[in-house]
CSV table of C-alpha atoms in Angstrom, one decimal:
chain,number,residue,atom,x,y,z
C,1,UNK,CA,8.5,-21.6,-27.1
C,2,UNK,CA,4.7,-21.1,-28.1
C,3,UNK,CA,3.5,-17.8,-29.7
C,4,UNK,CA,0.2,-16.7,-29.3
C,5,UNK,CA,-2.0,-13.2,-29.6
C,6,UNK,CA,-3.9,-12.5,-26.2
C,7,UNK,CA,-5.6,-8.7,-25.2
C,8,UNK,CA,-4.1,-7.2,-22.5
C,9,UNK,CA,-6.1,-5.4,-20.2
C,10,UNK,CA,-5.7,-1.4,-19.8
C,11,UNK,CA,-2.9,-0.7,-17.6
C,12,UNK,CA,0.1,1.6,-16.5
C,13,UNK,CA,2.1,-1.3,-17.6
C,14,UNK,CA,0.6,-0.9,-21.1
C,15,UNK,CA,2.4,3.0,-21.0
C,16,UNK,CA,4.9,2.7,-23.6
C,17,UNK,CA,7.4,4.5,-21.3
C,18,UNK,CA,10.6,3.1,-21.5
C,19,UNK,CA,12.7,6.0,-19.4
C,20,UNK,CA,10.2,5.4,-16.5
C,21,UNK,CA,11.9,3.9,-13.6
C,22,UNK,CA,8.4,3.9,-12.1
C,23,UNK,CA,6.6,1.3,-15.2
C,24,UNK,CA,9.4,0.3,-14.8
C,25,UNK,CA,9.7,-1.5,-10.9
C,26,UNK,CA,5.7,-1.3,-11.9
C,27,UNK,CA,6.6,-4.8,-14.7
C,28,UNK,CA,8.8,-6.0,-12.3
C,29,UNK,CA,6.3,-6.8,-9.5
C,30,UNK,CA,4.3,-8.7,-11.1
C,31,UNK,CA,7.0,-11.2,-11.5
C,32,UNK,CA,6.2,-14.1,-8.8
C,33,UNK,CA,8.4,-16.4,-8.2
C,34,UNK,CA,5.4,-19.5,-8.4
C,35,UNK,CA,4.4,-18.2,-11.3
C,36,UNK,CA,9.0,-17.4,-12.8
C,37,UNK,CA,11.5,-18.5,-11.6
C,38,UNK,CA,14.8,-19.9,-12.0
C,39,UNK,CA,14.9,-18.9,-16.1
C,40,UNK,CA,18.6,-18.3,-17.2
C,41,UNK,CA,20.1,-14.9,-17.1
C,42,UNK,CA,19.5,-13.4,-20.5
C,43,UNK,CA,15.7,-13.5,-19.8
C,44,UNK,CA,15.6,-13.3,-16.5
C,45,UNK,CA,13.1,-10.5,-13.9
C,46,UNK,CA,14.7,-8.7,-15.0
C,47,UNK,CA,16.1,-8.8,-18.2
C,48,UNK,CA,12.3,-9.2,-19.4
C,49,UNK,CA,10.5,-6.3,-17.6
C,50,UNK,CA,13.2,-3.5,-18.3
C,51,UNK,CA,11.9,-5.0,-22.4
C,52,UNK,CA,8.8,-3.5,-21.5
C,53,UNK,CA,7.5,-7.7,-20.8
C,54,UNK,CA,4.9,-7.9,-17.9
C,55,UNK,CA,4.6,-11.8,-16.6
C,56,UNK,CA,1.1,-13.2,-16.2
C,57,UNK,CA,0.6,-17.0,-15.8
C,58,UNK,CA,2.9,-19.5,-14.8
C,59,UNK,CA,6.2,-18.6,-17.5
C,60,UNK,CA,4.5,-16.5,-19.7
C,61,UNK,CA,5.3,-13.0,-20.6
C,62,UNK,CA,2.8,-10.2,-22.3
C,63,UNK,CA,3.2,-7.6,-23.5
C,64,UNK,CA,0.5,-4.5,-23.2
C,65,UNK,CA,1.2,-2.7,-26.0
C,66,UNK,CA,0.9,-4.9,-28.9
C,67,UNK,CA,-0.9,-7.6,-26.8
C,68,UNK,CA,2.0,-10.9,-27.7
C,69,UNK,CA,2.7,-13.6,-25.0
C,70,UNK,CA,5.9,-16.0,-24.6
C,71,UNK,CA,5.1,-18.9,-23.1
C,72,UNK,CA,9.6,-19.5,-21.8
C,73,UNK,CA,10.7,-22.5,-22.0
C,74,UNK,CA,14.3,-23.4,-23.0
C,75,UNK,CA,16.3,-21.7,-24.9
C,76,UNK,CA,20.5,-20.0,-24.6
C,77,UNK,CA,22.2,-17.9,-26.8
C,78,UNK,CA,20.1,-14.6,-25.1
C,79,UNK,CA,22.3,-11.4,-23.7
C,80,UNK,CA,21.1,-7.7,-23.6
C,81,UNK,CA,22.5,-4.4,-21.4
C,82,UNK,CA,21.6,-4.1,-18.1
C,83,UNK,CA,18.4,-1.6,-17.7
C,84,UNK,CA,19.8,1.6,-16.9
C,85,UNK,CA,18.0,2.8,-15.2
C,86,UNK,CA,17.7,0.1,-12.2
C,87,UNK,CA,19.7,1.4,-10.0
C,88,UNK,CA,19.8,2.7,-6.2
C,89,UNK,CA,18.1,6.0,-6.3
C,90,UNK,CA,21.5,8.6,-5.0
C,91,UNK,CA,20.6,11.8,-3.6
C,92,UNK,CA,22.6,14.7,-2.0
C,93,UNK,CA,25.1,13.4,0.6
C,94,UNK,CA,22.9,14.7,3.2
C,95,UNK,CA,18.9,14.5,2.2
C,96,UNK,CA,20.6,11.1,2.2
C,97,UNK,CA,21.6,10.4,5.7
C,98,UNK,CA,18.3,12.3,6.7
C,99,UNK,CA,16.4,10.5,4.6
C,100,UNK,CA,17.9,6.4,5.8
C,101,UNK,CA,17.7,8.7,9.4
C,102,UNK,CA,14.2,8.3,9.4
C,103,UNK,CA,13.7,5.3,8.3
C,104,UNK,CA,15.8,4.4,11.0
C,105,UNK,CA,14.1,5.6,13.3
C,106,UNK,CA,10.4,3.8,12.3
C,107,UNK,CA,12.9,0.4,12.0
C,108,UNK,CA,14.1,1.0,14.8
C,109,UNK,CA,10.9,0.5,16.4
C,110,UNK,CA,10.8,-3.8,15.7
C,111,UNK,CA,13.9,-4.4,15.5
C,112,UNK,CA,15.5,-4.6,19.6
C,113,UNK,CA,14.9,-8.3,19.5
C,114,UNK,CA,16.1,-8.7,15.8
C,115,UNK,CA,19.9,-9.7,14.6
C,116,UNK,CA,21.5,-8.9,11.5
C,117,UNK,CA,24.1,-10.5,9.6
C,118,UNK,CA,26.0,-7.6,7.2
C,119,UNK,CA,29.0,-7.2,5.7
C,120,UNK,CA,30.4,-3.9,7.1
C,121,UNK,CA,33.7,-3.8,9.4
C,122,UNK,CA,33.1,-2.0,12.4
C,123,UNK,CA,35.5,0.3,11.4
C,124,UNK,CA,32.6,1.7,9.0
C,125,UNK,CA,29.7,1.1,10.8
C,126,UNK,CA,31.1,3.1,13.9
C,127,UNK,CA,31.3,5.9,10.9
C,128,UNK,CA,28.2,5.1,9.8
C,129,UNK,CA,26.5,5.4,13.6
C,130,UNK,CA,29.2,9.1,14.0
C,131,UNK,CA,27.6,10.3,10.9
C,132,UNK,CA,24.0,9.7,11.1
C,133,UNK,CA,24.3,11.1,14.8
C,134,UNK,CA,25.6,14.1,13.3
C,135,UNK,CA,21.8,14.2,11.3
C,136,UNK,CA,19.2,17.0,12.9
C,137,UNK,CA,15.5,15.9,11.1
C,138,UNK,CA,13.4,18.3,11.3
C,139,UNK,CA,9.9,16.1,12.5
C,140,UNK,CA,10.2,13.5,15.8
C,141,UNK,CA,9.7,10.0,15.5
C,142,UNK,CA,8.1,8.4,18.5
C,143,UNK,CA,9.6,4.9,20.0
C,144,UNK,CA,7.1,4.9,23.3
C,145,UNK,CA,3.8,4.8,24.2
C,146,UNK,CA,3.1,8.1,24.8
C,147,UNK,CA,0.6,10.5,22.9
C,148,UNK,CA,1.0,12.8,20.7
C,149,UNK,CA,0.1,15.6,23.2
C,150,UNK,CA,1.6,14.4,25.3
C,151,UNK,CA,5.0,14.9,23.9
C,152,UNK,CA,3.9,18.0,22.0
C,153,UNK,CA,3.2,19.7,25.7
C,154,UNK,CA,6.4,18.3,27.1
C,155,UNK,CA,7.6,20.0,23.5
C,156,UNK,CA,7.0,23.1,24.7
C,157,UNK,CA,9.3,23.7,27.6
C,158,UNK,CA,12.4,23.0,25.5
C,159,UNK,CA,14.9,24.7,23.7
C,160,UNK,CA,14.1,25.4,20.3
C,161,UNK,CA,14.6,23.4,18.0
C,162,UNK,CA,14.8,20.8,19.9
C,163,UNK,CA,13.4,17.7,19.3
C,164,UNK,CA,12.5,14.8,21.7
C,165,UNK,CA,14.4,11.9,19.5
C,166,UNK,CA,16.1,9.2,20.2
C,167,UNK,CA,19.0,7.9,18.2
C,168,UNK,CA,18.3,4.9,16.2
C,169,UNK,CA,20.1,1.1,17.5
C,170,UNK,CA,23.0,-0.1,15.0
C,171,UNK,CA,20.5,-2.5,13.5
C,172,UNK,CA,18.0,-0.3,12.5
C,173,UNK,CA,20.4,1.8,11.2
C,174,UNK,CA,21.7,-0.6,8.9
C,175,UNK,CA,18.3,-2.1,7.7
C,176,UNK,CA,17.7,1.6,6.9
C,177,UNK,CA,21.3,1.3,4.8
C,178,UNK,CA,20.5,-1.8,2.2
C,179,UNK,CA,16.8,-0.4,1.4
C,180,UNK,CA,14.9,-2.1,3.9
C,181,UNK,CA,10.9,-0.5,4.8
C,182,UNK,CA,8.5,-1.4,7.0
C,183,UNK,CA,5.5,-2.9,5.6
C,184,UNK,CA,2.5,-2.1,7.0
C,185,UNK,CA,-1.0,-4.3,5.8
C,186,UNK,CA,-3.8,-2.3,5.0
C,187,UNK,CA,-6.0,-1.1,7.9
C,188,UNK,CA,-9.5,-3.3,5.9
C,189,UNK,CA,-7.9,-5.7,4.5
C,190,UNK,CA,-6.2,-8.6,6.9
C,191,UNK,CA,-2.6,-9.7,5.8
C,192,UNK,CA,-2.4,-13.7,4.7
C,193,UNK,CA,0.6,-15.9,6.7
C,194,UNK,CA,2.2,-17.1,4.3
C,195,UNK,CA,5.8,-18.6,5.6
C,196,UNK,CA,6.7,-17.7,1.6
C,197,UNK,CA,7.8,-14.6,2.5
C,198,UNK,CA,10.5,-15.9,5.0
C,199,UNK,CA,13.6,-17.4,2.2
C,200,UNK,CA,14.0,-19.8,4.8
C,201,UNK,CA,11.8,-21.8,6.9
C,202,UNK,CA,10.9,-19.8,10.5
C,203,UNK,CA,11.0,-21.4,13.4
C,204,UNK,CA,9.0,-19.4,15.3
C,205,UNK,CA,5.6,-20.8,15.3
C,206,UNK,CA,3.2,-18.8,14.0
C,207,UNK,CA,0.3,-16.8,16.0
C,208,UNK,CA,-3.5,-17.2,15.3
C,209,UNK,CA,-4.6,-14.3,13.2
C,210,UNK,CA,-6.4,-11.3,14.4
C,211,UNK,CA,-8.7,-8.8,13.2
C,212,UNK,CA,-6.8,-5.6,11.5
C,213,UNK,CA,-7.4,-3.2,13.4
C,214,UNK,CA,-6.2,-5.1,16.8
C,215,UNK,CA,-3.2,-5.5,15.7
C,216,UNK,CA,-2.0,-1.8,15.7
C,217,UNK,CA,-4.1,1.4,16.3
C,218,UNK,CA,-3.4,5.7,16.9
C,219,UNK,CA,-2.1,7.0,19.6
C,220,UNK,CA,-4.8,9.2,21.7
C,221,UNK,CA,-4.6,11.7,24.5
C,222,UNK,CA,-4.1,10.1,28.4
C,223,UNK,CA,-6.1,10.7,30.4
C,224,UNK,CA,-5.1,14.6,31.9
C,225,UNK,CA,-3.9,16.0,29.2
C,226,UNK,CA,-4.9,19.1,27.6
C,227,UNK,CA,-6.6,18.7,24.7
C,228,UNK,CA,-5.9,20.5,21.2
C,229,UNK,CA,-6.8,23.9,20.4
C,230,UNK,CA,-7.3,23.8,17.2
C,231,UNK,CA,-8.8,20.1,16.1
C,232,UNK,CA,-5.7,18.4,14.0
C,233,UNK,CA,-6.6,16.5,10.2
C,234,UNK,CA,-7.0,13.2,10.9
C,235,UNK,CA,-4.3,11.0,10.1
C,236,UNK,CA,-3.4,9.3,7.5
C,237,UNK,CA,-3.9,5.1,7.4
C,238,UNK,CA,-1.4,3.4,6.4
C,239,UNK,CA,-1.5,0.7,2.4
C,240,UNK,CA,0.6,-1.7,1.2
C,241,UNK,CA,0.9,1.1,-2.1
C,242,UNK,CA,3.0,3.1,0.6
C,243,UNK,CA,6.1,1.7,2.8
C,244,UNK,CA,7.3,4.2,3.9
C,245,UNK,CA,3.9,6.1,6.0
C,246,UNK,CA,4.8,4.9,8.3
C,247,UNK,CA,3.8,6.8,11.1
C,248,UNK,CA,5.4,7.4,14.4
C,249,UNK,CA,2.4,7.1,16.4
C,250,UNK,CA,1.3,4.2,14.4
C,251,UNK,CA,1.5,0.8,17.5
C,252,UNK,CA,3.5,-1.6,15.5
C,253,UNK,CA,5.0,-5.5,16.3
C,254,UNK,CA,7.5,-6.7,15.3
C,255,UNK,CA,5.9,-10.5,15.4
C,256,UNK,CA,3.8,-8.8,12.7
C,257,UNK,CA,6.4,-7.1,11.0
C,258,UNK,CA,7.2,-7.3,6.8
C,259,UNK,CA,10.7,-5.8,5.2
C,260,UNK,CA,10.7,-4.2,2.0
C,261,UNK,CA,12.7,-4.0,-0.4
C,262,UNK,CA,11.0,-1.4,-3.1
C,263,UNK,CA,13.0,-1.8,-5.5
C,264,UNK,CA,13.5,-5.5,-5.9
C,265,UNK,CA,9.2,-6.1,-4.6
C,266,UNK,CA,11.3,-9.0,-1.7
C,267,UNK,CA,8.8,-9.3,1.5
C,268,UNK,CA,11.7,-10.3,4.6
C,269,UNK,CA,8.8,-11.3,8.3
C,270,UNK,CA,10.7,-10.8,11.1
C,271,UNK,CA,9.1,-12.5,12.9
C,272,UNK,CA,11.4,-15.9,11.6
C,273,UNK,CA,13.9,-13.5,13.3
C,274,UNK,CA,12.8,-13.4,17.1
C,275,UNK,CA,14.0,-15.0,20.5
C,276,UNK,CA,12.8,-18.0,21.2
C,277,UNK,CA,8.9,-17.1,22.9
C,278,UNK,CA,10.5,-20.8,25.1
C,279,UNK,CA,12.6,-18.2,27.0
C,280,UNK,CA,15.9,-17.3,26.9
C,281,UNK,CA,16.7,-21.5,28.4
C,282,UNK,CA,14.9,-23.5,27.3
C,283,UNK,CA,14.9,-25.3,24.1
C,284,UNK,CA,12.9,-24.4,20.3
C,285,UNK,CA,11.3,-28.2,20.2
C,286,UNK,CA,11.5,-29.5,17.6
C,287,UNK,CA,9.5,-32.7,15.4
C,288,UNK,CA,10.2,-35.9,16.7
C,289,UNK,CA,11.9,-38.5,14.7
C,290,UNK,CA,14.0,-42.0,14.8
C,291,UNK,CA,16.9,-39.7,15.0
C,292,UNK,CA,15.7,-37.2,17.3
C,293,UNK,CA,13.6,-39.9,20.2
C,294,UNK,CA,13.7,-38.7,23.6
C,295,UNK,CA,16.5,-36.0,22.2
C,296,UNK,CA,15.9,-32.1,22.9
C,297,UNK,CA,17.9,-30.4,20.7
C,298,UNK,CA,18.3,-26.2,21.3
C,299,UNK,CA,17.7,-24.6,17.9
C,300,UNK,CA,20.3,-21.5,17.6
C,301,UNK,CA,19.0,-17.7,16.5
C,302,UNK,CA,18.5,-17.0,12.8
C,303,UNK,CA,19.6,-13.5,12.1
C,304,UNK,CA,18.8,-10.9,9.5
C,305,UNK,CA,21.2,-10.5,6.3
C,306,UNK,CA,20.2,-7.4,5.3
C,307,UNK,CA,22.4,-7.6,1.5
C,308,UNK,CA,21.6,-11.8,0.9
C,309,UNK,CA,17.5,-11.9,1.8
C,310,UNK,CA,17.7,-9.6,-0.8
C,311,UNK,CA,17.1,-11.4,-4.8
C,312,UNK,CA,20.0,-11.9,-7.0
C,313,UNK,CA,19.3,-9.4,-9.1
C,314,UNK,CA,18.9,-6.5,-6.9
C,315,UNK,CA,20.5,-2.6,-7.7
C,316,UNK,CA,21.4,-3.0,-3.5
C,317,UNK,CA,23.8,-6.7,-4.3
C,318,UNK,CA,24.5,-6.1,-8.5
C,319,UNK,CA,26.5,-3.6,-9.2
C,320,UNK,CA,24.7,-1.2,-11.7
C,321,UNK,CA,25.0,2.1,-10.0
C,322,UNK,CA,27.8,4.5,-10.2
C,323,UNK,CA,28.8,6.9,-7.4
C,324,UNK,CA,29.9,10.9,-9.0
C,325,UNK,CA,33.0,11.7,-8.9
C,326,UNK,CA,34.9,14.5,-6.6
C,327,UNK,CA,36.0,17.2,-8.6
C,328,UNK,CA,39.6,16.0,-9.5
C,329,UNK,CA,39.1,12.7,-8.9
C,330,UNK,CA,41.2,10.7,-12.1
C,331,UNK,CA,39.5,6.9,-11.5
C,332,UNK,CA,35.6,5.7,-11.2
C,333,UNK,CA,34.9,5.8,-6.9
C,334,UNK,CA,34.5,2.7,-6.0
C,335,UNK,CA,36.6,0.6,-9.0
C,336,UNK,CA,38.7,0.5,-5.9
C,337,UNK,CA,37.0,-1.3,-2.8
C,338,UNK,CA,38.3,-4.2,-2.2
C,339,UNK,CA,35.0,-7.2,-2.9
C,340,UNK,CA,35.6,-9.1,1.2
C,341,UNK,CA,31.8,-9.5,0.7
C,342,UNK,CA,30.2,-10.8,-2.4
C,343,UNK,CA,26.3,-12.8,-2.7
C,344,UNK,CA,27.4,-15.3,-5.6
C,345,UNK,CA,24.8,-17.0,-8.6
C,346,UNK,CA,24.9,-17.1,-11.6
C,347,UNK,CA,22.5,-14.7,-12.7
C,348,UNK,CA,24.7,-11.7,-12.0
C,349,UNK,CA,26.9,-12.9,-14.2
C,350,UNK,CA,23.8,-11.9,-16.5
C,351,UNK,CA,24.6,-8.1,-16.0
C,352,UNK,CA,26.9,-5.6,-18.1
C,353,UNK,CA,28.9,-4.4,-15.3
C,354,UNK,CA,29.6,-1.0,-16.6
C,355,UNK,CA,32.5,0.9,-15.7
C,356,UNK,CA,33.1,2.4,-12.3
C,357,UNK,CA,30.3,0.5,-11.0
C,358,UNK,CA,29.9,-0.9,-7.3
C,359,UNK,CA,26.9,-2.8,-5.4
C,360,UNK,CA,24.3,-0.3,-4.0
C,361,UNK,CA,24.8,-0.5,-0.5
C,362,UNK,CA,28.5,0.2,-1.6
C,363,UNK,CA,27.3,3.7,-3.6
C,364,UNK,CA,24.7,4.6,-0.4
C,365,UNK,CA,27.4,4.0,2.3
C,366,UNK,CA,29.6,6.1,0.2
C,367,UNK,CA,28.1,8.8,0.2
C,368,UNK,CA,26.7,8.2,3.5
C,369,UNK,CA,30.5,8.9,5.0
C,370,UNK,CA,30.7,12.3,2.4
C,371,UNK,CA,28.6,13.1,4.5
C,372,UNK,CA,30.8,13.3,7.4
C,373,UNK,CA,33.6,13.1,5.6
C,374,UNK,CA,32.8,16.7,4.9
C,375,UNK,CA,31.3,17.1,8.6
C,376,UNK,CA,34.6,16.9,9.7
C,377,UNK,CA,36.4,19.3,7.9
C,378,UNK,CA,33.8,21.5,8.4
C,379,UNK,CA,34.7,21.1,12.1
C,380,UNK,CA,38.2,20.9,12.1
C,381,UNK,CA,38.1,24.2,9.9
C,382,UNK,CA,35.9,25.9,13.0
C,383,UNK,CA,37.4,24.3,15.3
C,384,UNK,CA,41.1,25.8,14.3
C,385,UNK,CA,39.8,28.7,13.3
C,386,UNK,CA,38.7,29.2,16.6
C,387,UNK,CA,42.0,28.5,18.2
C,388,UNK,CA,43.8,30.5,16.2
C,389,UNK,CA,41.9,33.8,17.5
C,390,UNK,CA,42.2,32.3,20.9
C,391,UNK,CA,45.6,32.8,20.5
C,392,UNK,CA,46.8,29.2,21.0
C,393,UNK,CA,48.0,26.6,18.7
C,394,UNK,CA,47.6,23.7,20.0
C,395,UNK,CA,44.1,21.3,19.1
C,396,UNK,CA,42.9,18.2,21.3
C,397,UNK,CA,44.9,15.3,20.0
C,398,UNK,CA,42.2,13.5,19.4
C,399,UNK,CA,40.8,16.1,17.3
C,400,UNK,CA,44.0,16.7,16.1
C,401,UNK,CA,44.4,13.6,14.3
C,402,UNK,CA,40.7,12.1,13.1
C,403,UNK,CA,41.0,16.4,11.1
C,404,UNK,CA,44.4,15.2,10.5
C,405,UNK,CA,42.7,11.9,8.7
C,406,UNK,CA,39.9,13.2,6.7
C,407,UNK,CA,41.7,15.8,5.3
C,408,UNK,CA,44.5,13.2,4.5
C,409,UNK,CA,41.9,10.5,3.0
C,410,UNK,CA,39.5,14.0,0.8
C,411,UNK,CA,43.5,14.4,-0.6
C,412,UNK,CA,43.6,10.9,-1.5
C,413,UNK,CA,40.7,10.5,-3.3
C,414,UNK,CA,40.9,14.1,-5.8
C,415,UNK,CA,44.2,12.2,-6.3
C,416,UNK,CA,42.9,9.1,-7.6
C,417,UNK,CA,45.4,6.9,-4.7
C,418,UNK,CA,44.0,4.0,-4.1
C,419,UNK,CA,44.9,3.9,-0.1
C,420,UNK,CA,43.4,5.6,2.6
C,421,UNK,CA,44.4,6.5,6.0
C,422,UNK,CA,41.1,6.3,7.2
C,423,UNK,CA,40.0,3.4,9.4
C,424,UNK,CA,36.2,4.1,7.2
C,425,UNK,CA,36.7,3.2,4.0
C,426,UNK,CA,37.5,-0.4,3.0
C-alpha cells in the first residue's frame, strides 16, 4: 500500500457516527464497480465502509475525519467482524406487510411483462400471496391511467373504507419482498443509458433517449370531470435520492425503469428483461459471424433473479439479520431453515455469521408468515366462537385443517421443534 495525506472536503462522510446506518450507507455508496472492485474479503467495500473509509478514485480509500488516504494493493491476513448495523431493518409483522404491499403495488405498474426467478417454493409463494392479500392499505395505488379526480368521484359512491385498489401480481410482490424499489430519474436531468446497469448485456436494443418531460407526466382531470372544490397542493417531483417516493399518478414505463436496492446500491434496468420487441413468433436477430452466417437463432428470454441480482455483500443475501424469537422459543428463529438456494461467492465467507443470523430475505419472509399465521389463528378463534354461539360444533373441513396446521406450527415454534406441519415453512 502507498501511504499519503489528502485534504477531505466537508461532507456527511466526515462526521463520526459509527452507529448510524445512514452514514454507513452514505460511505458505502461511494464505492463503485469501476473504482473499487475484486478486493479480498477483508478489505472489500463493506469492510472498508464499516471502518469509516470512503472511496475516492481508483483503489483509493480516504478517511474524512483524519484526512488519511490509502491506495489499496494486494494484502492478506486482514480480518474484521461484520458491521452489526448493516442488516435488513425489521419492523413489526403488520407494518412490514403493509410496506411491502405498498411497494409491490408500485412495482406492479412495470412488472407486468417481466419474468422473475426466486428461491421460494410454490407453497411459500401461496402463503405470501394470501398473507399480503389480507392487508388493507389506507392509500390507493392507481394502476390505470384514470385521473385522480375521476377516481375520487367514483370513490364517493363506494362504502366507507373501501379502496380503489388492485392487488399486486405475484411477480411484483416477490420483487418487493426481496428489497427492490422503483427509482425514477430527476425531472431536471436525463438518466444516462449505461449498459453496466444490468448484470449482463441486454438482448433488447436500447431506444433513443427522449426528454425527461416526455418520459413521465402527472395525470390530469379528464374532460367532463368536475373540478375539485379546493385547490390541491402540487405533487412532489420524484428524485433519485428517494426511490420510494413513486406516486401512483406518475406514468412509468418498464423500458425506462430502474430497480433499486437501497442497501447494496444495486441498480437493474428492466429493459433487459422485457419480451422480444420483434414479436413473440419472430427470432431475435443476432450478430452474424463465421459460425452464424445464414442462420437465424432465437435468443432465450431472460428472467430477473430477484435474489442473485443483489450484490454479494447485500444483507438480503448475507446471513446478517437476526429475527426476534417468539415467546417461549428455545431456538433462534431461522437456525433450522434448510439452505436449498444460496449465492456462492468467496466474499460471503468473510462475514462473521452471528448465531441465529439468517439471510435478509428469509427474515422478511419469516415476519410475513408470522403475520399470516397470527391472522389465521385469530380467524380460527373467531370462527369457533361463532359456531359455538350458534350451537353447532362443526366447522368446515378446509377451515378446520388450516386452523389445525397454524396451531401446530405455532406450538412447534414455541417448543423449538425443527419440523413443522405448515407447508409454508421449509
